[in-house]
Each structure stands twice: as C-alpha cells, then as structure tokens.
Short mmCIF file of C-alpha atoms and ligand atoms in Angstrom, two decimals:
data_model
loop_
_atom_site.label_atom_id
_atom_site.label_comp_id
_atom_site.label_asym_id
_atom_site.label_seq_id
_atom_site.Cartn_x
_atom_site.Cartn_y
_atom_site.Cartn_z
CA MET A 18 -0.10 0.15 0.28
CA SER A 19 2.07 3.19 -0.91
CA GLY A 20 -0.53 5.99 -0.13
CA TYR A 21 -0.78 6.78 -3.73
CA GLY A 22 -3.15 7.14 -6.54
CA LYS A 23 -3.22 5.29 -9.26
CA ILE A 24 -3.45 6.69 -13.39
CA THR A 25 -7.02 5.12 -14.77
CA PRO A 26 -8.20 5.35 -17.82
CA GLU A 27 -10.31 8.38 -16.65
CA ILE A 28 -7.34 10.12 -15.19
CA ALA A 29 -5.51 9.64 -18.13
CA ALA A 30 -7.97 11.19 -20.63
CA GLU A 31 -8.09 14.41 -18.26
CA LEU A 32 -4.30 13.83 -18.78
CA ARG A 33 -4.90 14.35 -22.75
CA SER A 34 -7.36 17.06 -22.54
CA ALA A 35 -5.20 19.22 -20.43
CA ILE A 36 -1.77 19.17 -22.18
CA GLY A 37 -2.84 17.16 -25.37
CA ALA A 38 -2.93 13.85 -26.49
CA LYS A 39 0.47 13.31 -28.32
CA ASN A 40 1.97 14.81 -24.75
CA VAL A 41 1.17 11.65 -23.20
CA VAL A 42 1.78 8.10 -23.26
CA TYR A 43 -0.55 5.75 -21.41
CA GLU A 44 0.06 1.88 -21.65
CA ASP A 45 2.25 2.03 -24.10
CA ARG A 46 4.81 -0.30 -22.72
CA ASP A 47 8.07 0.13 -25.20
CA VAL A 48 7.56 3.45 -24.84
CA LEU A 49 7.09 3.75 -20.78
CA GLU A 50 10.21 1.35 -20.04
CA ASN A 51 12.17 4.16 -21.90
CA TYR A 52 11.42 6.00 -19.01
CA ALA A 53 12.44 3.78 -16.08
CA CYS A 54 15.40 4.32 -14.96
CA ASP A 55 18.31 6.94 -15.09
CA THR A 56 22.57 5.54 -15.72
CA ALA A 57 22.84 4.52 -13.00
CA GLY A 58 21.67 1.05 -14.32
CA LYS A 59 18.63 -1.01 -15.87
CA ILE A 60 18.72 -3.10 -13.24
CA PHE A 61 17.54 -0.08 -10.90
CA ALA A 62 14.11 0.15 -13.38
CA ARG A 63 10.88 0.63 -12.13
CA ASP A 64 8.33 1.48 -14.75
CA PRO A 65 5.98 4.39 -14.68
CA GLU A 66 2.15 4.27 -15.37
CA ALA A 67 2.87 7.52 -17.30
CA VAL A 68 4.92 9.91 -19.44
CA VAL A 69 4.00 12.98 -19.54
CA ARG A 70 5.98 15.62 -22.25
CA PRO A 71 4.55 18.92 -21.37
CA GLU A 72 5.44 22.14 -24.48
CA ASN A 73 5.38 25.11 -21.85
CA THR A 74 4.95 26.32 -18.21
CA GLU A 75 1.04 25.94 -18.05
CA GLN A 76 1.14 22.22 -19.25
CA VAL A 77 3.04 21.51 -16.33
CA SER A 78 1.09 23.79 -14.09
CA ALA A 79 -1.96 21.84 -15.34
CA VAL A 80 -0.38 18.31 -15.07
CA MET A 81 0.48 19.11 -11.15
CA ARG A 82 -2.91 20.25 -10.58
CA ILE A 83 -4.66 16.94 -11.83
CA ALA A 84 -1.78 14.51 -10.09
CA GLY A 85 -2.45 16.64 -6.43
CA LYS A 86 -6.56 16.11 -7.10
CA TYR A 87 -5.49 11.75 -6.49
CA ARG A 88 -3.01 12.01 -5.03
CA LEU A 89 -0.58 10.94 -7.72
CA PRO A 90 3.52 10.70 -7.87
CA VAL A 91 5.19 12.98 -10.29
CA THR A 92 8.92 12.44 -10.89
CA PRO A 93 10.71 15.26 -13.11
CA ARG A 94 12.96 13.90 -15.70
CA ALA A 95 15.55 15.48 -18.13
CA ALA A 96 18.42 13.52 -20.39
CA GLY A 97 17.98 10.77 -17.95
CA SER A 98 21.65 10.51 -17.91
CA GLY A 99 21.92 10.68 -13.33
CA LEU A 100 24.16 8.81 -11.83
CA ALA A 101 21.84 8.11 -8.39
CA GLY A 102 18.88 6.95 -9.59
CA ALA A 103 17.41 10.72 -9.00
CA ALA A 104 14.66 10.37 -12.18
CA ILE A 105 13.76 6.79 -11.34
CA PRO A 106 9.70 6.39 -11.17
CA VAL A 107 10.11 4.76 -7.88
CA PHE A 108 6.25 5.01 -6.74
CA GLY A 109 5.41 4.62 -10.43
CA GLY A 110 2.41 7.38 -11.36
CA ILE A 111 3.79 10.00 -13.69
CA VAL A 112 7.27 11.15 -15.35
CA LEU A 113 6.90 14.34 -16.11
CA SER A 114 9.86 14.91 -19.19
CA ILE A 115 10.91 18.17 -20.12
CA GLU A 116 12.41 17.24 -23.17
CA LYS A 117 10.39 19.42 -25.35
CA MET A 118 10.93 22.48 -23.29
CA ASN A 119 14.25 22.84 -25.40
CA ARG A 120 14.69 25.92 -26.50
CA ILE A 121 17.21 28.69 -25.68
CA LEU A 122 15.14 31.99 -25.82
CA GLU A 123 17.83 34.67 -24.59
CA ILE A 124 21.41 35.41 -25.02
CA ASP A 125 21.92 38.91 -23.28
CA PRO A 126 25.57 39.94 -23.56
CA VAL A 127 25.02 43.28 -21.14
CA ASN A 128 23.79 40.75 -18.20
CA ARG A 129 26.02 38.34 -19.38
CA ALA A 130 22.98 35.79 -18.82
CA ALA A 131 21.33 33.36 -20.96
CA ILE A 132 17.20 32.34 -20.54
CA VAL A 133 16.67 28.87 -21.02
CA GLU A 134 14.29 25.92 -21.05
CA PRO A 135 15.07 23.33 -18.80
CA GLY A 136 15.39 20.74 -21.69
CA VAL A 137 18.46 22.52 -23.45
CA VAL A 138 21.22 19.96 -24.33
CA THR A 139 23.86 21.56 -22.04
CA ASN A 140 26.59 21.14 -24.88
CA ASP A 141 23.91 23.35 -26.64
CA LEU A 142 23.61 26.36 -24.42
CA CYS A 143 27.40 26.39 -24.65
CA LYS A 144 28.18 26.48 -28.07
CA ALA A 145 25.35 29.61 -28.67
CA ALA A 146 27.06 31.25 -25.67
CA ALA A 147 30.42 30.72 -27.12
CA GLU A 148 29.29 32.10 -30.00
CA LYS A 149 28.56 35.11 -28.36
CA GLY A 150 32.36 35.50 -26.78
CA PHE A 151 30.96 33.62 -24.00
CA LEU A 152 31.61 30.70 -21.72
CA TYR A 153 28.86 29.25 -19.85
CA ALA A 154 31.18 27.24 -17.46
CA GLY A 155 28.86 25.30 -15.13
CA TYR A 156 28.97 22.20 -17.51
CA PRO A 157 29.56 18.83 -16.26
CA MET A 158 31.64 16.19 -18.25
CA SER A 159 28.20 15.16 -19.58
CA THR A 160 27.77 18.17 -21.59
CA GLU A 161 26.66 16.14 -24.40
CA THR A 162 23.75 14.12 -23.04
CA SER A 163 22.59 15.91 -20.33
CA PHE A 164 20.34 18.64 -20.19
CA ILE A 165 20.49 22.16 -18.05
CA GLY A 166 17.42 21.50 -16.34
CA GLY A 167 18.79 18.26 -14.48
CA ASN A 168 22.30 19.80 -14.39
CA VAL A 169 19.98 22.85 -12.30
CA ALA A 170 18.21 19.63 -10.60
CA THR A 171 21.81 18.24 -9.33
CA ASN A 172 23.61 21.14 -8.62
CA ALA A 173 25.68 19.27 -11.28
CA GLY A 174 29.64 19.64 -11.04
CA GLY A 175 32.31 19.06 -13.66
CA GLY A 176 36.27 19.97 -14.61
CA LYS A 177 36.48 23.40 -14.28
CA VAL A 178 35.07 23.36 -10.39
CA VAL A 179 38.38 24.73 -9.45
CA ARG A 180 37.92 27.73 -11.10
CA TYR A 181 34.42 28.70 -12.11
CA GLY A 182 32.06 26.80 -9.36
CA SER A 183 29.32 24.32 -9.60
CA THR A 184 25.80 24.94 -11.95
CA ARG A 185 24.73 26.40 -8.42
CA ARG A 186 27.28 29.29 -9.11
CA HIS A 187 25.94 30.10 -12.65
CA VAL A 188 22.20 30.42 -11.30
CA LEU A 189 20.62 33.16 -11.14
CA GLY A 190 17.11 32.65 -11.57
CA LEU A 191 14.44 30.26 -11.87
CA GLU A 192 10.57 30.34 -13.25
CA VAL A 193 9.65 26.92 -10.92
CA VAL A 194 6.31 24.99 -10.72
CA LEU A 195 5.30 23.97 -7.64
CA PRO A 196 3.20 20.80 -6.89
CA SER A 197 0.59 22.88 -6.36
CA GLY A 198 0.52 24.37 -9.86
CA SER A 199 1.09 27.79 -9.14
CA VAL A 200 4.13 29.16 -10.62
CA VAL A 201 7.01 31.15 -8.91
CA ARG A 202 9.50 32.91 -10.23
CA LEU A 203 13.04 33.52 -8.24
CA GLY A 204 15.92 35.78 -8.79
CA GLY A 205 16.74 37.88 -11.72
CA LYS A 206 18.90 38.89 -14.59
CA PHE A 207 21.27 39.70 -11.15
CA ARG A 208 24.06 38.82 -8.94
CA LYS A 209 23.69 40.31 -5.47
CA ASP A 210 20.24 39.21 -3.32
CA THR A 211 19.86 39.90 0.50
CA TRP A 212 15.57 39.79 -0.17
CA GLY A 213 14.88 37.55 1.88
CA TYR A 214 15.65 33.35 2.05
CA SER A 215 17.37 32.31 -1.16
CA LEU A 216 14.97 29.76 -2.22
CA LEU A 217 16.57 29.95 -5.46
CA GLN A 218 19.73 28.21 -3.94
CA LEU A 219 17.67 25.98 -2.23
CA MET A 220 16.05 24.83 -5.74
CA VAL A 221 19.11 24.20 -7.23
CA GLY A 222 20.24 20.83 -6.21
CA SER A 223 16.94 19.70 -4.73
CA GLU A 224 16.39 16.91 -7.58
CA GLY A 225 12.83 17.31 -8.49
CA THR A 226 11.82 16.82 -5.28
CA LEU A 227 10.49 21.05 -4.20
CA GLY A 228 9.34 22.12 -7.66
CA ILE A 229 9.84 21.79 -11.15
CA VAL A 230 12.17 24.06 -13.05
CA THR A 231 10.70 25.56 -16.46
CA LYS A 232 13.38 28.37 -17.02
CA ILE A 233 16.68 29.06 -15.93
CA ILE A 234 18.28 32.83 -16.38
CA VAL A 235 22.62 31.33 -16.10
CA ASN A 236 25.50 33.52 -15.45
CA LEU A 237 27.90 33.63 -18.69
CA GLU A 238 31.77 34.40 -17.98
CA PRO A 239 33.88 35.91 -20.37
CA LEU A 240 35.73 33.04 -22.98
CA PRO A 241 39.01 32.12 -21.50
CA GLY A 242 42.31 33.68 -22.89
CA LYS A 243 44.38 31.17 -24.45
CA THR A 244 44.80 27.26 -22.60
CA VAL A 245 47.28 25.20 -22.53
CA ASN A 246 47.15 21.45 -21.18
CA LEU A 247 49.53 19.84 -19.31
CA LEU A 248 49.87 15.89 -18.19
CA ALA A 249 51.84 15.17 -15.75
CA ALA A 250 52.39 11.12 -14.85
CA TYR A 251 52.74 9.53 -10.95
CA SER A 252 54.54 6.68 -9.62
CA ASP A 253 53.65 7.59 -6.21
CA LEU A 254 49.67 9.16 -5.08
CA ASP A 255 50.79 11.03 -2.23
CA ALA A 256 52.97 13.00 -4.17
CA MET A 257 50.49 13.81 -6.87
CA VAL A 258 47.86 14.87 -4.45
CA LEU A 259 50.75 17.55 -3.12
CA SER A 260 51.46 18.40 -6.69
CA VAL A 261 47.67 19.65 -6.84
CA ALA A 262 48.25 21.65 -3.46
CA GLU A 263 51.32 23.28 -4.95
CA VAL A 264 49.72 24.27 -8.29
CA VAL A 265 46.47 25.46 -6.45
CA LYS A 266 49.20 27.44 -4.07
CA SER A 267 51.38 28.85 -6.74
CA GLY A 268 48.33 31.12 -8.03
CA ALA A 269 48.82 29.81 -11.41
CA LYS A 270 45.78 30.40 -13.55
CA MET A 271 44.37 27.14 -13.14
CA ILE A 272 40.82 26.16 -15.09
CA SER A 273 41.00 21.96 -14.71
CA CYS A 274 42.66 19.94 -12.57
CA GLU A 275 41.67 16.10 -13.43
CA PHE A 276 43.29 13.19 -12.09
CA PHE A 277 42.75 9.06 -13.42
CA ASP A 278 44.17 5.81 -12.30
CA ARG A 279 46.50 3.51 -14.00
CA PHE A 280 43.56 1.46 -14.50
CA SER A 281 40.61 3.70 -15.95
CA ALA A 282 43.30 5.07 -18.09
CA LYS A 283 44.20 1.45 -19.34
CA VAL A 284 40.89 0.13 -20.12
CA THR A 285 39.88 3.83 -21.87
CA THR A 286 43.17 3.38 -24.15
CA ASP A 287 42.16 0.10 -25.14
CA TYR A 288 38.14 1.19 -26.15
CA LEU A 289 39.94 4.55 -27.68
CA GLY A 290 42.67 2.15 -29.36
CA THR A 291 45.23 5.30 -28.28
CA ARG A 292 48.42 5.30 -25.76
CA LEU A 293 49.41 7.70 -23.38
CA PRO A 294 53.00 9.11 -22.07
CA CYS A 295 54.40 6.93 -19.75
CA GLN A 296 51.40 4.23 -19.36
CA ASP A 297 53.76 1.35 -18.43
CA ARG A 298 55.16 3.27 -15.36
CA ALA A 299 52.43 5.43 -14.26
CA GLU A 300 49.88 4.70 -11.34
CA ALA A 301 48.02 8.41 -12.29
CA TYR A 302 47.82 10.97 -13.84
CA LEU A 303 46.82 14.65 -13.67
CA LEU A 304 45.80 16.78 -16.81
CA ILE A 305 45.65 20.27 -16.03
CA GLN A 306 44.92 23.39 -17.70
CA LEU A 307 46.10 26.94 -17.46
CA GLU A 308 44.77 29.73 -18.89
CA GLY A 309 46.86 32.90 -19.94
CA GLU A 310 45.93 36.04 -21.92
CA ARG A 311 49.53 35.86 -24.11
CA GLU A 312 51.49 33.63 -25.15
CA GLU A 313 54.82 33.95 -23.25
CA GLU A 314 52.85 34.33 -19.96
CA LEU A 315 50.68 30.92 -20.76
CA GLU A 316 55.18 29.62 -21.37
CA ALA A 317 55.98 31.03 -18.09
CA ALA A 318 52.63 29.39 -16.03
CA TYR A 319 53.66 25.93 -17.95
CA GLU A 320 57.34 25.71 -16.93
CA LYS A 321 56.28 26.79 -13.81
CA VAL A 322 53.37 24.30 -13.04
CA GLY A 323 55.64 21.38 -14.59
CA THR A 324 58.56 22.46 -12.70
CA LEU A 325 56.64 22.31 -9.38
CA CYS A 326 55.09 18.86 -10.56
CA MET A 327 58.26 17.23 -11.42
CA ASN A 328 60.18 18.77 -8.36
CA LEU A 329 57.32 17.16 -6.43
CA GLY A 330 57.68 13.57 -7.64
CA ALA A 331 55.90 13.78 -11.47
CA MET A 332 58.14 10.93 -13.84
CA GLU A 333 57.40 13.32 -16.56
CA VAL A 334 55.28 16.28 -17.14
CA PHE A 335 54.28 16.97 -21.30
CA VAL A 336 52.79 19.49 -22.43
CA ALA A 337 50.20 19.06 -25.23
CA GLU A 338 51.91 21.65 -28.30
CA ASN A 339 48.43 22.09 -30.46
CA ARG A 340 45.12 21.50 -30.31
CA ILE A 341 45.19 18.25 -31.70
CA ASP A 342 47.41 16.89 -28.65
CA SER A 343 44.99 18.44 -26.19
CA ALA A 344 41.84 17.07 -27.35
CA ALA A 345 43.54 13.44 -27.41
CA LEU A 346 44.54 14.07 -23.87
CA TRP A 347 40.70 15.72 -22.96
CA ASN A 348 39.14 13.02 -25.32
CA VAL A 349 40.95 9.96 -22.95
CA ARG A 350 39.46 11.97 -20.05
CA GLN A 351 36.05 12.70 -21.47
CA ASN A 352 35.56 8.77 -21.71
CA LEU A 353 36.64 7.06 -19.12
CA ALA A 354 33.59 6.37 -17.78
CA GLU A 355 32.46 5.07 -21.08
CA GLY A 356 36.19 2.70 -20.98
CA MET A 357 34.61 1.49 -18.12
CA ARG A 358 31.56 0.73 -19.18
CA VAL A 359 32.26 -1.07 -22.58
CA TYR A 360 35.32 -3.15 -20.11
CA ASP A 361 32.38 -4.30 -17.83
CA PRO A 362 28.42 -3.52 -18.80
CA TYR A 363 27.47 -3.27 -15.14
CA CYS A 364 30.68 -1.12 -14.04
CA SER A 365 28.91 0.96 -11.29
CA LEU A 366 29.20 4.81 -12.12
CA SER A 367 28.27 5.98 -8.73
CA GLY A 368 30.90 7.09 -6.92
CA ASP A 369 31.14 10.06 -6.01
CA LEU A 370 33.10 10.75 -2.76
CA VAL A 371 34.41 14.17 -1.33
CA VAL A 372 37.10 15.24 1.40
CA PRO A 373 39.40 17.78 1.96
CA LEU A 374 42.16 17.84 -0.16
CA SER A 375 44.67 16.87 2.16
CA ALA A 376 42.40 13.29 3.39
CA VAL A 377 42.47 12.61 -0.52
CA PRO A 378 45.46 10.11 -0.05
CA ARG A 379 43.97 8.94 2.76
CA MET A 380 40.80 7.97 0.93
CA MET A 381 42.31 6.96 -1.75
CA LYS A 382 44.72 4.11 -0.04
CA ILE A 383 40.48 3.34 2.17
CA ILE A 384 38.90 3.13 -1.46
CA ASP A 385 41.75 -0.15 -2.15
CA GLU A 386 41.70 -1.43 1.50
CA VAL A 387 37.78 -1.70 0.72
CA SER A 388 37.70 -2.66 -2.41
CA LYS A 389 40.26 -5.21 -1.84
CA LYS A 390 38.60 -6.65 1.04
CA ARG A 391 35.71 -6.75 -0.65
CA ASN A 392 37.24 -8.30 -3.65
CA VAL A 393 36.14 -5.51 -6.09
CA ARG A 394 38.12 -4.17 -9.14
CA VAL A 395 38.46 -0.05 -9.19
CA GLY A 396 39.01 2.26 -11.62
CA ASN A 397 39.89 5.82 -9.84
CA MET A 398 39.19 9.46 -11.11
CA GLY A 399 38.29 12.73 -10.31
CA HIS A 400 38.10 16.07 -9.65
CA ILE A 401 40.69 16.03 -7.19
CA ALA A 402 41.45 19.98 -6.40
CA ASP A 403 37.79 19.71 -4.89
CA GLY A 404 38.81 16.64 -3.26
CA ASN A 405 36.45 15.07 -5.38
CA LEU A 406 36.28 11.19 -6.44
CA HIS A 407 34.69 8.47 -8.49
CA PRO A 408 35.58 4.98 -8.31
CA LEU A 409 33.91 3.07 -10.35
CA ALA A 410 33.42 -0.17 -9.34
CA VAL A 411 33.94 -3.45 -11.54
CA LYS A 412 31.47 -6.14 -10.56
CA PRO A 413 32.96 -9.13 -9.47
CA ASN A 414 32.96 -12.89 -11.95
CA GLY A 415 30.27 -14.79 -10.64
CA MET A 416 27.69 -12.32 -9.55
CA THR A 417 24.33 -11.83 -10.89
CA PRO A 418 23.60 -8.49 -12.23
CA GLU A 419 20.82 -7.67 -9.44
CA GLU A 420 22.88 -9.52 -6.47
CA TRP A 421 25.50 -6.75 -7.54
CA GLY A 422 23.20 -4.15 -7.04
CA THR A 423 22.55 -4.87 -3.56
CA TYR A 424 26.26 -5.67 -2.84
CA ALA A 425 27.52 -2.05 -4.76
CA GLU A 426 25.05 0.19 -2.87
CA GLU A 427 26.47 -1.52 0.14
CA TYR A 428 30.35 -1.28 -0.94
CA PHE A 429 29.85 2.44 -1.56
CA GLN A 430 27.58 2.99 1.65
CA GLU A 431 31.36 1.81 3.23
CA LEU A 432 33.19 4.36 1.79
CA ILE A 433 30.77 7.08 2.30
CA THR A 434 30.79 6.59 5.39
CA GLU A 435 34.80 7.11 5.70
CA SER A 436 34.22 9.81 3.96
CA VAL A 437 32.60 11.53 6.50
CA LYS A 438 34.51 10.42 8.87
CA LEU A 439 37.52 12.59 6.97
CA GLY A 440 35.23 15.82 7.14
CA GLY A 441 33.37 15.15 3.72
CA VAL A 442 30.14 14.49 2.30
CA GLY A 443 28.68 11.27 -0.19
CA SER A 444 27.94 12.97 -3.06
CA GLY A 445 30.02 16.31 -4.65
CA GLU A 446 27.94 16.63 -7.42
CA HIS A 447 25.80 13.37 -8.35
CA GLY A 448 23.18 13.71 -6.19
CA VAL A 449 21.48 11.23 -3.71
CA GLY A 450 18.58 9.93 -6.03
CA PHE A 451 17.51 6.99 -4.72
CA LEU A 452 20.47 4.85 -4.33
CA LYS A 453 22.36 6.90 -2.03
CA LEU A 454 19.24 8.13 0.21
CA PRO A 455 20.39 4.93 3.09
CA ALA A 456 23.73 6.49 3.35
CA LEU A 457 22.66 9.96 3.04
CA LEU A 458 20.38 9.71 6.05
CA SER A 459 22.80 7.47 8.50
CA THR A 460 25.15 10.69 8.28
CA LYS A 461 22.35 12.88 9.05
CA THR A 462 20.83 14.00 12.92
CA PRO A 463 17.44 13.53 13.05
CA GLU A 464 17.43 17.76 14.30
CA GLU A 465 18.61 17.49 10.21
CA GLN A 466 16.83 14.78 8.66
CA GLU A 467 13.40 16.63 10.07
CA ILE A 468 14.10 20.07 9.17
CA HIS A 469 14.87 18.54 5.65
CA ARG A 470 11.31 17.09 5.97
CA ALA A 471 9.97 20.61 6.81
CA VAL A 472 11.03 22.13 4.21
CA LYS A 473 10.05 19.27 1.45
CA LEU A 474 6.33 19.62 3.00
CA ALA A 475 6.52 23.13 2.91
CA PHE A 476 6.61 22.94 -0.53
CA ASP A 477 4.74 19.53 -0.86
CA PRO A 478 2.64 18.78 1.79
CA GLN A 479 1.22 16.16 -0.59
CA GLU A 480 4.36 14.65 -1.42
CA ILE A 481 3.54 13.95 -4.59
CA LEU A 482 6.72 15.75 -6.39
CA ASN A 483 9.76 12.92 -6.86
CA PRO A 484 8.77 10.10 -3.62
CA GLY A 485 11.25 8.85 -2.09
CA LYS A 486 14.27 11.14 -2.94
CA LEU A 487 16.51 13.06 -0.91
CA ILE A 488 14.42 13.04 2.18
CA ARG A 489 12.96 9.40 4.16
CA ARG A 490 10.44 7.78 2.50
CA PRO A 491 6.41 10.00 2.53
CA ARG A 492 4.09 9.38 5.42
CA GLY A 493 1.84 6.28 4.65
CA ALA A 494 4.00 4.90 2.03
CA ASP A 495 5.64 2.36 2.24
CA MET A 496 9.24 2.48 0.34
CA PRO A 497 8.97 0.02 -3.01
C1 LIG B 79 29.81 9.27 -18.93
C2 LIG B 79 29.02 10.90 -17.90
C3 LIG B 79 29.48 11.63 -17.63
C4 LIG B 79 29.17 12.22 -15.87
N1 LIG B 79 29.66 12.93 -15.68
C5 LIG B 79 29.35 14.21 -14.92
C6 LIG B 79 30.31 15.43 -14.29
O1 LIG B 79 31.72 15.61 -14.53
N2 LIG B 79 29.68 16.32 -13.08
C7 LIG B 79 28.08 16.27 -12.80
O2 LIG B 79 27.47 17.22 -11.90
N3 LIG B 79 27.19 14.85 -12.95
C8 LIG B 79 27.86 14.31 -14.21
N4 LIG B 79 27.07 13.09 -14.50
C9 LIG B 79 26.03 12.74 -14.21
C10 LIG B 79 24.75 13.14 -14.89
O3 LIG B 79 25.22 13.67 -16.26
C11 LIG B 79 24.31 14.48 -14.20
O4 LIG B 79 23.96 14.41 -13.37
C12 LIG B 79 23.25 15.56 -14.73
O5 LIG B 79 23.32 16.42 -13.88
C13 LIG B 79 21.51 14.65 -15.19
O6 LIG B 79 21.18 15.62 -15.82
P1 LIG B 79 20.37 15.18 -16.86
O7 LIG B 79 19.24 16.03 -17.85
O8 LIG B 79 20.75 13.94 -17.13
O9 LIG B 79 18.98 14.85 -15.99
P2 LIG B 79 18.05 13.46 -15.14
O10 LIG B 79 19.04 12.49 -14.88
O11 LIG B 79 17.28 13.30 -16.51
O12 LIG B 79 17.67 13.94 -13.74
C14 LIG B 79 18.15 14.19 -12.68
C15 LIG B 79 17.45 15.19 -11.62
O13 LIG B 79 16.96 16.36 -12.06
C16 LIG B 79 15.45 16.21 -11.80
N5 LIG B 79 14.88 17.23 -12.53
C17 LIG B 79 15.20 17.21 -13.98
N6 LIG B 79 14.79 17.87 -14.79
C18 LIG B 79 14.01 18.61 -13.74
C19 LIG B 79 13.27 20.21 -13.67
N7 LIG B 79 13.08 20.66 -15.10
N8 LIG B 79 12.67 20.38 -12.64
C20 LIG B 79 12.87 19.88 -11.86
N9 LIG B 79 13.74 19.19 -11.17
C21 LIG B 79 14.40 18.19 -12.53
C22 LIG B 79 14.91 14.59 -11.69
O14 LIG B 79 13.75 14.40 -10.96
C23 LIG B 79 16.25 14.02 -11.23
O15 LIG B 79 16.11 14.24 -9.81
C24 LIG B 79 27.82 11.98 -15.73
C25 LIG B 79 26.82 10.87 -15.99
C26 LIG B 79 28.02 10.25 -16.74
C27 LIG B 79 26.77 9.26 -17.83
#
C-alpha cells in the first residue's frame, strides 16, 4: 500500500485533454520503459504508469494540478544521464519529461546572462554562448547528453569547478512550477540578492523534490584567454596530491585539474585505441589546464607548474603542443566512464566521494583497502582539486547483476561512511537520488532530517513530487 493514487483510463483522458493527446503516453509499455531508469542502470528500473511531455509552463502546471487532485507521484526527468537513480519513478505514477521544452530564449550580452528552457542540451547552451563570446561554465563532463534542467536539479559539477564553481554559482534565476501547480519566479538577471531566504539556491540541487524548473537564467563568463594542457604522470599517489595543493597555492590560473589512475587509463585507451605517455609505468595522471592572456604568460605558467610537479615527484610532464594533442588528452578524460562501461557493462558509476584535499591520499588508501576486502576492482578518477573522487566499480565475476546492485550499494555505503569520517560527504555532484538515500540518512542527525522534511512539506504537503528521493519515505507509503 503506497498511499498514492493510480492512473486510471479516466485520469489518462484528463491528462490528454489538459496537455494534448500527443504529449501523454499511457499503456504503451515500449515507450514507458524508456523512462523507467537513468544511467545508474537498468537493474534499478521501475516503470511509470504514464509519461507526460509538456510543451510549456502552463502544461506543467496543468499536470501538477491533476496529480494533486488524485495524489499521483510525479517524477521530473531531463536527459536521464543521472547516476544516482534520481529520475527513477520509484512509486510509479507520472514521469514528467521536459524534453520538449528545449529552446534557448535569449543570450543577453549586457547582463552576461542567458535564458533557457530546462530541456536544452547543456552543450547546445555552451555553443550558443561561445558564438556570442561567452562561456557557460557550469557544465558537467556529460555536457553532450545532459540537459541544463537536470544540471540545475542536481547542482552538477564538472571539470572546471576548481575555477568557476558548480552549477549553483551559475544559476541567476528560475521559473518553477510548485507541486500545487502555482508558478513562482526566483532571482533574476542580477548577481546580488539579500531579499529574503534564497529559495533560488534551495531549489538548485533539490533533485526535483520541491518544484519543476521551467525556465532558467544562467550566468555567462567571458571566454577564457589562451589555454594549455599538461599531463603529469606519477608513480606515487601522495606525490600527486601534494602537487595539486602546491599548484593551487602557486597562483597559476588553473581552469581544470583532473586525475585518473592506471586501470581506468588502460581500459579507456584500449577502448579508444590510443596510448598515453609513460603508460607502462604511471600509477596515475594529472590533467591540468592553465590559462594565460598572452603566449609568454602561458609559457611561463606551464614552465612553473611543470617544474613544480617534477620537483614534487612527477615522473614526466607532457605539454600538449597543439589543439590535436589537447583534444586527444581530453578525449581520454571524457571517455573514462564509457571506457569502464565497455570493459564491464555492469560497472557502477555511482561513486562520487568528496573529502578535504588533505584527506585525499587517506581516502584513496581506504578505497583501495575496502575494494580489496570486498573483491571489487576499481578504476579511480575525479576532480581532484575539489577533493572529488569517482571510484568506478567493476562487478566481481560470478555475481548476478541483481546481486551486484545490492553489493555495490553496500560497498559505496562503506566508502561514504569513511568519507564522512574524514570530514567529507557522500556526493559532490551526482546527488543522492534513490541509490544514496540510505547512506544520506545514516549520516544526518535526526534534527537535520526533520529540517529536510519540514522544507519538503512546506513546498509539497502531499509529497507527490519525486517521492523516495533525498528525504525519508513519504507518510503512509512503503518504500518499494
Ligand atoms: C559519462 C557521464 C559523465 C558524467 N559526468 C558528470 C560530471 O562531470 N558532473 C556531474 O555533476 N555529473 C556528471 N554526470 C551525471 C549526470 O550527467 C548529471 O547528474 C546531470 O546533471 C544530470 O542531468 P540530466 O539532464 O540527465 O538529468 P536527469 O538524470 O534526467 O535528472 C536528474 C535529476 O533532476 C531532476 N530534474 C530533471 N529535470 C528537472 C526539472 N526541470 N525540474 C526539477 N527537477 C528536474 C530529476 O527528477 C532528477 O532528480 C555524468 C554522467 C555520465 C553518464
């Protein structure tokens, strides 16, 4: 007994008459199952009873009014590239896909802002901004697949957080449909606001549990100057982490600082049919991107950073001489997750630990120890300057995918507990979703959980919006 209503043929007809028959899918199993899971994996799939694909804010409101009338669960969905099961309709009901709301409405050079609908592919926004001489800096590594609405709802991070911050820093304003169907507008084309509680910032990262984002005003940055990419190879992980701290301290204009280990480098270069320098000897790599206004400034920066890394124990530092070399290096970084999934289709991508930079060597040792103890092979990588590690875990031989689903959750739960002990958190950018909810609850005090719940109820007293995510199970509902 879930305490939620079920979608009857009459309710489906009501949805059709509110937003148009072409925007409602009901009883078409082949289509419905495409909306049953995200990139966390098919083993977590739960079929929705209906999928709605509204074309505008009014239609989103109309769906929420109908959902409220019958207490139907509604799971907002963007591109489904999430890794925490946040877009999985765990209680069935309606999946509300924002895929048809995909227009870039305005690029405003004076206010350095763009207004977009939530279904815009993140990379399309990046390209449109670049055409006008701006950078949209809030994008994740999944930029070519994810939607900007999903990025806002998960407070996505990525390869440039060390310089520009996460998506949160780039959201200036939102239009949001509340669970009641009312529309609120938060923030605007400005960068200062002490005008009451920041509901805008509360909405960012709320994983579709408080409202449905229907328009977004994003911050645009000036395009960076010239850039150069360095690949530093290490045989010692401690030396690598020390290098990161020293490069940050050196004041070099660093745009990115990414790390990947020997195993993830191997499977990815095998997949891409390429090789990295020192691959037979390196335990790990740092991929560093630096910025400079002029060629001489850039040269001075990479000389300084390269020397720093060598003095601190790098085996070699390679400077990408041209665009082709740079693109080849970033191609490896961008394909690490894909490489691991090709190596093992059941590889779990859900590791997203964050610890203070000083605790990264300890966390890496813990990942190693826990993985050996549990017989889990791991490819480790991450946005190391943010202390954000992504251990990607290969399914042990002989385990069924279902057994692995449970086993992987326990494995990550243990790592999350350790990261919290080191002063960190269980997710830096992928979010909590469905998969990390037990781990989240195990690390929050009862008082913190009560505050979370009170916030949820203030927005969504019927608990119809994305139930089963971020806060403990809804009243009167058994967690499926
Ligand atoms: C190869 C790969 C690399 C990745 N790299 C990164 C990375 O570098 N950094 C990073 O942060 N993530 C990364 N991710 C994870 C994922 O891409 C991000 O979490 C992304 O922000 C999810 O966007 P999406 O459009 O796919 O959202 P979805 O997965 O569809 O949804 C995510 C959440 O947003 C909610 N939501 C969606 N639309 C709305 C809306 N309009 N209003 C309210 N809530 C909404 C959903 O309910 C759900 O809770 C990666 C994933 C893959 C597969």
